[in-house]
């Protein structure tokens, strides 16, 4: 006859551990921003709604409110910099063993053939804009074309290397980029809403990432909203060992 005391104790411990696993692997926010500032204020120097320390948004190179992003999340029309791009960035370096999700709602309007982009970056400063053809390169990034092109593309990077997504999406899009650093070689996946676009990409060598944010190209206008960078860590080894120990209570035991 099975020892009911051992079985009950095992079930109780497993229930506790299940809650521990959930807590250990819970998703938490590194950055969030709903851009509640005003349209007459530059985003550069503003604090995101959620941040781990005292980080503030910065542009990749000197530019003005009129040619960059505003504190309400809007992108101003008008040429920017010599290369025609400007990026708004927050410092961020991923750690091995986590799954990071970067997301935002993006709407690009007005200038035909231009875009707004979201992604990870290899630097925080440079002569040109984030995500393409400059000293600040995109590493796992997505762009949304304006109403004239409505292109939706995604690249593993750097710049436009590693094409993952090349499709059409009209209107505003809810983009998500997942960076998986749990393996020896990192992976990235891209989504519009709940739909994965393209295949999961595995890097041949793990990229350098020092920032996260978004970019505008030339004279495009539009908006960024609901910006989030979240992390889901894998369960700690000690929790896994405790789980295995708890399961032994469920095994039938031979009576002496």
mmCIF file of C-alpha atoms in Angstrom:
data_model
loop_
_atom_site.group_PDB
_atom_site.id
_atom_site.type_symbol
_atom_site.label_atom_id
_atom_site.label_comp_id
_atom_site.label_asym_id
_atom_site.label_seq_id
_atom_site.Cartn_x
_atom_site.Cartn_y
_atom_site.Cartn_z
ATOM 1 C CA UNK A 1 0.000 0.000 0.000
ATOM 2 C CA UNK A 2 1.356 3.469 -0.948
ATOM 3 C CA UNK A 3 2.429 5.661 1.941
ATOM 4 C CA UNK A 4 -0.149 8.463 1.863
ATOM 5 C CA UNK A 5 1.901 10.720 4.121
ATOM 6 C CA UNK A 6 4.839 10.683 1.741
ATOM 7 C CA UNK A 7 2.586 11.255 -1.269
ATOM 8 C CA UNK A 8 0.778 14.171 0.357
ATOM 9 C CA UNK A 9 4.035 15.760 1.461
ATOM 10 C CA UNK A 10 5.482 15.381 -2.027
ATOM 11 C CA UNK A 11 2.446 16.928 -3.660
ATOM 12 C CA UNK A 12 2.548 19.824 -1.218
ATOM 13 C CA UNK A 13 6.223 20.489 -1.897
ATOM 14 C CA UNK A 14 5.774 20.284 -5.667
ATOM 15 C CA UNK A 15 2.931 22.802 -5.437
ATOM 16 C CA UNK A 16 5.224 25.169 -3.540
ATOM 17 C CA UNK A 17 8.000 24.636 -6.050
ATOM 18 C CA UNK A 18 5.665 25.308 -8.953
ATOM 19 C CA UNK A 19 5.021 28.701 -7.468
ATOM 20 C CA UNK A 20 8.762 29.177 -6.978
ATOM 21 C CA UNK A 21 9.452 28.350 -10.624
ATOM 22 C CA UNK A 22 6.848 30.888 -11.696
ATOM 23 C CA UNK A 23 8.315 33.574 -9.462
ATOM 24 C CA UNK A 24 11.890 32.851 -10.542
ATOM 25 C CA UNK A 25 11.044 32.979 -14.242
ATOM 26 C CA UNK A 26 8.552 35.846 -14.048
ATOM 27 C CA UNK A 27 8.756 38.544 -16.708
ATOM 28 C CA UNK A 28 9.934 41.920 -15.424
ATOM 29 C CA UNK A 29 10.397 45.277 -17.126
ATOM 30 C CA UNK A 30 13.803 46.859 -17.617
ATOM 31 C CA UNK A 31 12.388 49.852 -19.482
ATOM 32 C CA UNK A 32 8.894 51.122 -20.203
ATOM 33 C CA UNK A 33 7.750 54.416 -21.686
ATOM 34 C CA UNK A 34 4.284 55.700 -22.560
ATOM 35 C CA UNK A 35 5.682 59.088 -23.678
ATOM 36 C CA UNK A 36 3.476 61.315 -21.569
ATOM 37 C CA UNK A 37 5.545 64.442 -22.259
ATOM 38 C CA UNK A 38 4.599 67.317 -24.542
ATOM 39 C CA UNK A 39 5.023 67.713 -28.270
ATOM 40 C CA UNK A 40 7.032 70.879 -27.744
ATOM 41 C CA UNK A 41 9.827 69.148 -25.793
ATOM 42 C CA UNK A 42 12.683 67.056 -27.130
ATOM 43 C CA UNK A 43 12.786 63.420 -25.995
ATOM 44 C CA UNK A 44 16.532 63.657 -25.446
ATOM 45 C CA UNK A 45 17.207 63.938 -21.706
ATOM 46 C CA UNK A 46 13.750 62.651 -20.678
ATOM 47 C CA UNK A 47 13.410 59.728 -18.261
ATOM 48 C CA UNK A 48 11.416 56.667 -19.368
ATOM 49 C CA UNK A 49 8.397 55.699 -17.254
ATOM 50 C CA UNK A 50 10.231 52.617 -15.903
ATOM 51 C CA UNK A 51 14.014 52.390 -15.708
ATOM 52 C CA UNK A 52 16.533 50.424 -13.610
ATOM 53 C CA UNK A 53 18.485 53.503 -12.474
ATOM 54 C CA UNK A 54 18.869 57.100 -13.639
ATOM 55 C CA UNK A 55 18.941 56.414 -17.387
ATOM 56 C CA UNK A 56 17.513 58.988 -19.810
ATOM 57 C CA UNK A 57 16.879 59.009 -23.533
ATOM 58 C CA UNK A 58 19.688 60.368 -25.682
ATOM 59 C CA UNK A 59 20.038 61.014 -29.397
ATOM 60 C CA UNK A 60 22.903 59.284 -31.156
ATOM 61 C CA UNK A 61 24.304 62.614 -32.319
ATOM 62 C CA UNK A 62 23.646 66.283 -31.719
ATOM 63 C CA UNK A 63 20.291 67.263 -33.175
ATOM 64 C CA UNK A 64 17.353 69.453 -32.232
ATOM 65 C CA UNK A 65 13.779 68.852 -31.122
ATOM 66 C CA UNK A 66 12.552 69.913 -34.548
ATOM 67 C CA UNK A 67 14.459 67.150 -36.342
ATOM 68 C CA UNK A 68 14.258 64.294 -33.848
ATOM 69 C CA UNK A 69 11.785 62.707 -31.462
ATOM 70 C CA UNK A 70 9.540 64.622 -29.098
ATOM 71 C CA UNK A 71 8.617 63.809 -25.495
ATOM 72 C CA UNK A 72 5.141 62.660 -26.546
ATOM 73 C CA UNK A 73 6.670 59.961 -28.778
ATOM 74 C CA UNK A 74 6.097 61.729 -32.081
ATOM 75 C CA UNK A 75 8.724 61.892 -34.801
ATOM 76 C CA UNK A 76 9.154 65.267 -36.437
ATOM 77 C CA UNK A 77 9.268 65.580 -40.202
ATOM 78 C CA UNK A 78 12.327 67.205 -41.714
ATOM 79 C CA UNK A 79 15.802 66.083 -42.734
ATOM 80 C CA UNK A 80 18.130 65.125 -39.892
ATOM 81 C CA UNK A 81 21.913 65.027 -39.892
ATOM 82 C CA UNK A 82 24.037 64.646 -42.985
ATOM 83 C CA UNK A 83 23.056 61.010 -43.453
ATOM 84 C CA UNK A 84 19.361 61.680 -42.796
ATOM 85 C CA UNK A 85 18.818 59.562 -39.667
ATOM 86 C CA UNK A 86 18.498 60.086 -35.939
ATOM 87 C CA UNK A 87 18.107 57.566 -33.119
ATOM 88 C CA UNK A 88 16.719 57.789 -29.578
ATOM 89 C CA UNK A 89 18.616 55.368 -27.332
ATOM 90 C CA UNK A 90 18.781 53.952 -23.817
ATOM 91 C CA UNK A 91 21.833 52.060 -22.501
ATOM 92 C CA UNK A 92 21.421 48.284 -22.363
ATOM 93 C CA UNK A 93 23.697 45.247 -22.421
ATOM 94 C CA UNK A 94 22.089 41.771 -22.420
ATOM 95 C CA UNK A 95 23.302 39.046 -20.078
ATOM 96 C CA UNK A 96 23.589 35.396 -21.022
ATOM 97 C CA UNK A 97 20.820 33.082 -19.806
ATOM 98 C CA UNK A 98 17.807 35.347 -20.354
ATOM 99 C CA UNK A 99 15.051 35.978 -22.879
ATOM 100 C CA UNK A 100 14.526 39.666 -23.681
ATOM 101 C CA UNK A 101 11.472 41.085 -25.460
ATOM 102 C CA UNK A 102 11.593 44.562 -26.986
ATOM 103 C CA UNK A 103 8.236 45.922 -28.156
ATOM 104 C CA UNK A 104 6.485 49.115 -29.270
ATOM 105 C CA UNK A 105 3.583 50.397 -31.327
ATOM 106 C CA UNK A 106 4.858 52.211 -34.420
ATOM 107 C CA UNK A 107 3.066 54.405 -36.938
ATOM 108 C CA UNK A 108 4.987 55.986 -39.828
ATOM 109 C CA UNK A 109 3.366 58.611 -42.038
ATOM 110 C CA UNK A 110 3.901 61.308 -44.643
ATOM 111 C CA UNK A 111 7.160 60.721 -46.489
ATOM 112 C CA UNK A 112 6.965 58.046 -49.168
ATOM 113 C CA UNK A 113 9.731 55.461 -48.968
ATOM 114 C CA UNK A 114 10.915 56.409 -45.463
ATOM 115 C CA UNK A 115 10.634 54.510 -42.166
ATOM 116 C CA UNK A 116 10.648 54.348 -38.383
ATOM 117 C CA UNK A 117 12.556 51.512 -36.722
ATOM 118 C CA UNK A 118 12.799 49.646 -33.411
ATOM 119 C CA UNK A 119 15.669 47.513 -32.187
ATOM 120 C CA UNK A 120 18.895 46.808 -30.360
ATOM 121 C CA UNK A 121 22.050 48.772 -31.245
ATOM 122 C CA UNK A 122 25.788 48.153 -31.060
ATOM 123 C CA UNK A 123 26.630 51.699 -29.875
ATOM 124 C CA UNK A 124 25.030 54.743 -28.289
ATOM 125 C CA UNK A 125 26.749 57.460 -30.326
ATOM 126 C CA UNK A 126 27.877 57.891 -33.911
ATOM 127 C CA UNK A 127 27.828 60.139 -36.941
ATOM 128 C CA UNK A 128 24.747 58.554 -38.486
ATOM 129 C CA UNK A 129 21.508 57.010 -37.355
ATOM 130 C CA UNK A 130 20.625 53.789 -35.645
ATOM 131 C CA UNK A 131 19.893 50.656 -37.669
ATOM 132 C CA UNK A 132 21.448 51.423 -41.062
ATOM 133 C CA UNK A 133 24.538 52.719 -42.813
ATOM 134 C CA UNK A 134 26.221 54.528 -39.954
ATOM 135 C CA UNK A 135 28.490 54.245 -36.954
ATOM 136 C CA UNK A 136 25.540 53.048 -34.856
ATOM 137 C CA UNK A 137 24.326 49.787 -36.318
ATOM 138 C CA UNK A 138 21.115 47.887 -35.774
ATOM 139 C CA UNK A 139 21.417 44.460 -34.140
ATOM 140 C CA UNK A 140 18.090 42.644 -34.403
ATOM 141 C CA UNK A 141 15.824 45.457 -35.556
ATOM 142 C CA UNK A 142 12.570 46.054 -37.432
ATOM 143 C CA UNK A 143 11.446 48.939 -39.606
ATOM 144 C CA UNK A 144 7.963 50.139 -40.504
ATOM 145 C CA UNK A 145 7.537 52.008 -43.766
ATOM 146 C CA UNK A 146 5.247 55.008 -44.132
ATOM 147 C CA UNK A 147 1.847 55.104 -45.804
ATOM 148 C CA UNK A 148 3.507 55.350 -49.196
ATOM 149 C CA UNK A 149 5.412 52.067 -48.903
ATOM 150 C CA UNK A 150 3.924 50.272 -45.847
ATOM 151 C CA UNK A 151 6.886 47.895 -45.840
ATOM 152 C CA UNK A 152 7.617 45.860 -42.725
ATOM 153 C CA UNK A 153 11.132 44.465 -42.583
ATOM 154 C CA UNK A 154 13.362 42.918 -39.951
ATOM 155 C CA UNK A 155 17.092 42.237 -39.853
ATOM 156 C CA UNK A 156 19.412 40.308 -37.544
ATOM 157 C CA UNK A 157 22.088 42.854 -38.431
ATOM 158 C CA UNK A 158 24.483 44.455 -38.367
ATOM 159 C CA UNK A 159 22.751 47.065 -40.499
ATOM 160 C CA UNK A 160 20.697 45.284 -43.161
ATOM 161 C CA UNK A 161 22.445 41.922 -42.813
ATOM 162 C CA UNK A 162 20.477 38.806 -41.918
ATOM 163 C CA UNK A 163 17.089 39.582 -43.476
ATOM 164 C CA UNK A 164 14.358 37.888 -41.416
ATOM 165 C CA UNK A 165 11.154 39.718 -42.380
ATOM 166 C CA UNK A 166 10.076 41.300 -45.655
ATOM 167 C CA UNK A 167 6.328 41.809 -45.853
ATOM 168 C CA UNK A 168 3.517 44.375 -46.059
ATOM 169 C CA UNK A 169 1.617 45.912 -43.153
ATOM 170 C CA UNK A 170 -0.627 48.933 -43.457
ATOM 171 C CA UNK A 171 -1.296 51.342 -40.594
ATOM 172 C CA UNK A 172 0.166 51.109 -37.102
ATOM 173 C CA UNK A 173 1.958 47.899 -36.102
ATOM 174 C CA UNK A 174 2.657 46.289 -32.713
ATOM 175 C CA UNK A 175 6.212 45.061 -33.129
ATOM 176 C CA UNK A 176 8.072 42.674 -30.820
ATOM 177 C CA UNK A 177 11.654 41.473 -31.061
ATOM 178 C CA UNK A 178 12.708 38.514 -28.910
ATOM 179 C CA UNK A 179 16.404 38.084 -28.111
ATOM 180 C CA UNK A 180 17.170 34.667 -26.615
ATOM 181 C CA UNK A 181 20.548 34.459 -24.845
ATOM 182 C CA UNK A 182 19.933 31.140 -23.077
ATOM 183 C CA UNK A 183 22.120 29.101 -25.452
ATOM 184 C CA UNK A 184 25.774 29.320 -26.412
ATOM 185 C CA UNK A 185 24.675 31.024 -29.649
ATOM 186 C CA UNK A 186 21.993 33.691 -29.290
ATOM 187 C CA UNK A 187 18.745 33.678 -31.279
ATOM 188 C CA UNK A 188 16.272 36.340 -32.339
ATOM 189 C CA UNK A 189 12.617 36.198 -33.455
ATOM 190 C CA UNK A 190 10.274 38.919 -34.688
ATOM 191 C CA UNK A 191 6.528 39.460 -34.344
ATOM 192 C CA UNK A 192 3.698 41.740 -35.389
ATOM 193 C CA UNK A 193 1.166 41.315 -32.604
ATOM 194 C CA UNK A 194 0.997 37.602 -31.781
ATOM 195 C CA UNK A 195 2.115 36.516 -35.254
ATOM 196 C CA UNK A 196 5.733 35.517 -35.779
ATOM 197 C CA UNK A 197 7.187 36.913 -38.996
ATOM 198 C CA UNK A 198 9.823 34.824 -40.714
ATOM 199 C CA UNK A 199 11.934 32.213 -38.947
ATOM 200 C CA UNK A 200 13.966 32.331 -35.758
ATOM 201 C CA UNK A 201 17.519 33.428 -36.571
ATOM 202 C CA UNK A 202 20.578 31.928 -34.846
ATOM 203 C CA UNK A 203 23.722 34.066 -34.785
ATOM 204 C CA UNK A 204 26.992 32.517 -35.931
ATOM 205 C CA UNK A 205 28.720 34.742 -33.358
ATOM 206 C CA UNK A 206 26.948 36.594 -30.560
ATOM 207 C CA UNK A 207 26.576 40.298 -31.401
ATOM 208 C CA UNK A 208 27.691 43.307 -29.393
ATOM 209 C CA UNK A 209 24.691 45.181 -27.953
ATOM 210 C CA UNK A 210 25.091 48.396 -25.957
ATOM 211 C CA UNK A 211 21.777 50.154 -26.492
ATOM 212 C CA UNK A 212 18.101 49.830 -27.261
ATOM 213 C CA UNK A 213 15.647 52.254 -28.828
ATOM 214 C CA UNK A 214 14.263 53.491 -32.112
ATOM 215 C CA UNK A 215 15.185 55.526 -35.165
ATOM 216 C CA UNK A 216 13.694 57.752 -37.873
ATOM 217 C CA UNK A 217 14.849 58.045 -41.461
ATOM 218 C CA UNK A 218 15.081 61.368 -43.256
ATOM 219 C CA UNK A 219 11.806 63.289 -43.516
ATOM 220 C CA UNK A 220 9.408 60.660 -42.161
ATOM 221 C CA UNK A 221 6.959 61.573 -39.406
ATOM 222 C CA UNK A 222 4.917 59.337 -37.140
ATOM 223 C CA UNK A 223 4.881 58.075 -33.572
ATOM 224 C CA UNK A 224 6.224 55.528 -31.086
ATOM 225 C CA UNK A 225 4.120 54.315 -28.150
ATOM 226 C CA UNK A 226 4.019 51.569 -25.499
ATOM 227 C CA UNK A 227 7.788 51.071 -25.573
ATOM 228 C CA UNK A 228 8.936 48.134 -23.416
ATOM 229 C CA UNK A 229 12.066 46.100 -22.803
ATOM 230 C CA UNK A 230 11.284 43.067 -20.645
ATOM 231 C CA UNK A 231 13.319 40.117 -19.409
ATOM 232 C CA UNK A 232 12.409 36.548 -18.482
ATOM 233 C CA UNK A 233 15.279 34.736 -16.730
ATOM 234 C CA UNK A 234 15.611 30.964 -16.762
ATOM 235 C CA UNK A 235 15.025 29.156 -13.414
ATOM 236 C CA UNK A 236 18.036 29.070 -11.131
ATOM 237 C CA UNK A 237 19.862 25.702 -10.867
ATOM 238 C CA UNK A 238 19.167 25.566 -7.127
ATOM 239 C CA UNK A 239 15.429 25.738 -7.812
ATOM 240 C CA UNK A 240 15.676 22.894 -10.297
ATOM 241 C CA UNK A 241 17.534 20.726 -7.762
ATOM 242 C CA UNK A 242 14.893 21.430 -5.149
ATOM 243 C CA UNK A 243 12.251 20.439 -7.675
ATOM 244 C CA UNK A 244 13.906 17.082 -8.272
ATOM 245 C CA UNK A 245 14.224 16.529 -4.537
ATOM 246 C CA UNK A 246 10.534 17.270 -4.051
ATOM 247 C CA UNK A 247 9.525 14.807 -6.743
ATOM 248 C CA UNK A 248 11.187 11.952 -4.854
ATOM 249 C CA UNK A 249 8.399 12.204 -2.273
ATOM 250 C CA UNK A 250 5.936 11.065 -4.907
ATOM 251 C CA UNK A 251 7.729 7.809 -5.621
ATOM 252 C CA UNK A 252 6.220 4.643 -4.134
ATOM 253 C CA UNK A 253 8.287 3.352 -1.243
ATOM 254 C CA UNK A 254 8.810 -0.278 -0.260
ATOM 255 C CA UNK A 255 7.591 -1.032 3.209
ATOM 256 C CA UNK A 256 10.232 -2.656 5.490
#
